[in-house]
Coordinates of N, CA and C in Angstrom, one line a residue:
L1 N 153.4 13.5 -113.2 CA 152.1 14.1 -113.4 C 151.5 13.0 -114.9
S2 N 150.5 12.4 -114.2 CA 149.3 12.0 -115.3 C 149.2 12.9 -116.8
T3 N 148.0 12.6 -117.6 CA 147.6 14.2 -118.5 C 146.1 13.3 -117.5
K4 N 145.3 12.8 -117.3 CA 144.5 12.8 -116.6 C 144.8 13.8 -115.5
D5 N 145.9 14.2 -114.5 CA 145.2 15.1 -113.6 C 145.9 16.7 -114.9
F6 N 146.9 16.7 -114.7 CA 147.0 17.7 -116.0 C 145.4 18.1 -116.9
E7 N 145.1 17.7 -116.7 CA 143.3 18.0 -117.9 C 142.0 18.6 -116.5
N8 N 142.2 18.3 -115.0 CA 141.9 18.1 -114.1 C 142.8 19.6 -113.5
E9 N 143.5 20.1 -114.0 CA 144.4 21.6 -113.3 C 143.9 22.4 -114.4
V10 N 144.2 22.4 -115.9 CA 143.6 22.8 -116.6 C 142.2 23.6 -116.7
Y11 N 141.1 22.0 -116.1 CA 139.8 22.9 -116.3 C 139.0 23.2 -114.3
I12 N 140.6 23.2 -113.5 CA 140.5 23.8 -112.6 C 140.3 25.6 -112.9
Y13 N 141.6 25.2 -113.4 CA 141.7 26.5 -114.0 C 141.0 27.3 -114.9
K14 N 140.4 27.2 -115.5 CA 139.5 27.4 -117.1 C 138.2 28.0 -115.2
M15 N 137.6 27.4 -114.5 CA 136.7 27.5 -113.4 C 136.7 29.2 -113.1
I16 N 138.3 29.2 -112.2 CA 138.6 29.4 -111.6 C 138.9 31.1 -112.3
M17 N 139.3 30.9 -113.6 CA 138.5 32.0 -114.4 C 137.5 32.4 -114.8
H18 N 136.6 31.3 -114.8 CA 136.2 32.7 -114.9 C 134.6 32.5 -114.2
T19 N 135.0 32.1 -113.3 CA 134.4 32.7 -111.8 C 134.6 34.1 -111.5
N20 N 136.1 34.4 -111.6 CA 137.0 35.7 -111.5 C 136.2 36.9 -112.3
G21 N 136.6 36.1 -114.0 CA 135.0 36.9 -115.5 C 134.0 37.4 -114.2
I22 N 133.5 37.3 -114.2 CA 131.6 37.4 -114.1 C 132.4 38.4 -112.1
C23 N 132.3 37.8 -111.9 CA 132.9 39.1 -110.3 C 133.8 40.3 -109.9
S24 N 134.5 40.4 -111.4 CA 135.4 41.6 -112.2 C 133.9 41.9 -112.8
L25 N 133.6 41.0 -114.0 CA 131.8 42.0 -115.0 C 131.2 42.9 -113.3
L26 N 131.1 41.7 -112.7 CA 129.0 43.0 -111.8 C 130.2 43.5 -110.7
S27 N 131.3 43.5 -110.1 CA 131.9 45.0 -109.1 C 132.2 46.3 -110.9
S28 N 132.5 45.9 -111.7 CA 132.4 47.4 -113.0 C 130.9 47.6 -113.6
L29 N 130.2 46.6 -113.5 CA 129.3 47.3 -113.7 C 128.5 48.4 -112.4
L30 N 129.1 48.3 -111.3 CA 128.5 48.7 -109.9 C 129.3 50.2 -110.4
A31 N 130.7 49.6 -110.5 CA 131.5 51.2 -110.0 C 130.7 52.4 -111.5
G32 N 130.8 51.6 -113.2 CA 130.1 52.3 -113.9 C 129.0 52.5 -113.4
Y33 N 128.0 52.9 -112.4 CA 127.1 53.3 -112.5 C 126.9 54.1 -111.3
M34 N 128.3 53.5 -110.5 CA 128.6 54.4 -109.0 C 128.9 55.9 -109.3
I35 N 130.1 56.2 -110.9 CA 130.6 57.2 -111.5 C 129.6 57.5 -112.4
I36 N 128.4 57.4 -113.2 CA 127.6 57.9 -114.0 C 127.0 58.3 -112.9
F37 N 126.5 57.4 -112.2 CA 125.1 58.5 -112.0 C 124.9 58.7 -110.2
R38 N 126.3 58.5 -109.4 CA 126.6 58.9 -108.0 C 127.3 59.5 -107.8
S39 N 128.3 59.9 -109.0 CA 129.4 60.7 -108.6 C 128.9 62.5 -108.6
P40 N 129.5 63.2 -107.4 CA 129.1 65.3 -107.4 C 129.7 65.1 -108.8
P41 N 128.9 66.5 -108.7 CA 129.6 67.7 -109.8 C 130.2 68.0 -109.8
Q42 N 131.3 67.9 -108.8 CA 132.2 68.9 -108.7 C 133.6 67.7 -109.2
M43 N 132.8 67.1 -109.9 CA 134.0 65.6 -110.6 C 134.6 66.1 -111.8
G44 N 133.2 66.3 -112.3 CA 133.0 67.6 -113.5 C 133.9 66.3 -114.9
H45 N 134.7 66.7 -115.3 CA 135.0 65.4 -116.7 C 136.5 64.1 -116.1
Y46 N 136.2 64.7 -114.9 CA 137.1 63.5 -114.2 C 136.3 62.1 -114.1
K47 N 135.4 61.9 -114.0 CA 134.4 61.2 -114.1 C 134.2 60.2 -115.4
F48 N 134.4 61.1 -116.6 CA 134.6 60.6 -117.7 C 135.7 59.9 -117.7
Y49 N 137.0 60.2 -116.6 CA 137.8 58.9 -118.0 C 138.0 57.9 -116.2
L50 N 137.6 58.0 -115.5 CA 136.9 56.8 -114.5 C 136.4 55.8 -115.6
L51 N 136.0 56.3 -116.4 CA 134.2 55.3 -116.8 C 135.0 55.3 -117.5
N52 N 136.0 55.9 -118.6 CA 137.0 54.5 -119.2 C 137.4 53.6 -119.3
I53 N 138.5 53.8 -117.6 CA 139.2 53.3 -116.8 C 138.1 51.9 -117.3
V54 N 137.5 52.3 -115.8 CA 136.0 50.7 -116.3 C 135.9 49.9 -117.2
I55 N 135.9 50.3 -118.2 CA 135.3 50.0 -119.3 C 136.1 49.2 -119.7
F56 N 137.1 49.6 -120.2 CA 138.1 49.2 -120.7 C 138.7 47.8 -119.8
S57 N 138.5 47.8 -118.6 CA 139.1 46.8 -117.8 C 137.7 45.5 -117.5
A58 N 136.9 46.3 -117.4 CA 136.1 45.2 -117.6 C 135.8 44.1 -119.2
I59 N 136.5 45.0 -120.2 CA 136.2 44.6 -121.3 C 137.7 43.7 -120.9
L60 N 138.9 43.9 -120.4 CA 139.9 43.2 -120.4 C 139.1 41.2 -119.6
D61 N 138.5 42.4 -118.8 CA 138.2 41.3 -118.2 C 137.5 39.3 -118.1
V62 N 136.9 40.0 -118.9 CA 135.9 39.7 -120.2 C 136.6 38.8 -121.0
Y63 N 136.8 39.4 -121.5 CA 138.2 38.3 -123.1 C 139.0 37.4 -121.7
L64 N 139.7 37.6 -120.6 CA 140.0 37.0 -119.8 C 139.8 36.0 -119.4
G65 N 138.9 36.2 -118.3 CA 137.5 35.3 -118.4 C 137.1 33.9 -118.8
L66 N 137.1 34.1 -120.4 CA 137.1 33.6 -121.2 C 137.6 33.0 -122.4
L67 N 138.6 32.8 -122.5 CA 140.0 32.0 -122.9 C 140.0 30.6 -122.3

C-alpha cells in the first residue's frame, strides 16, 4: 500500500463517521422529542431515565463523529 491509498482510506473513514454522527444526532433529537412530548403519563419518571440515555448517547455520538 502506498501513502496515497492510506490517506484515501482515512478520508473515507472520516466521511463515514461524520455522516454517522449527523444521522445519529438527528435520530437522537427525534427520540428526545418523542420522549418529552409524546410519551404517555403512565410512564412517569421512567421517561427521564430514557431521556438520560438518549442525551448521553447523543453526546458520545457527536464526540466520536467529530474525531
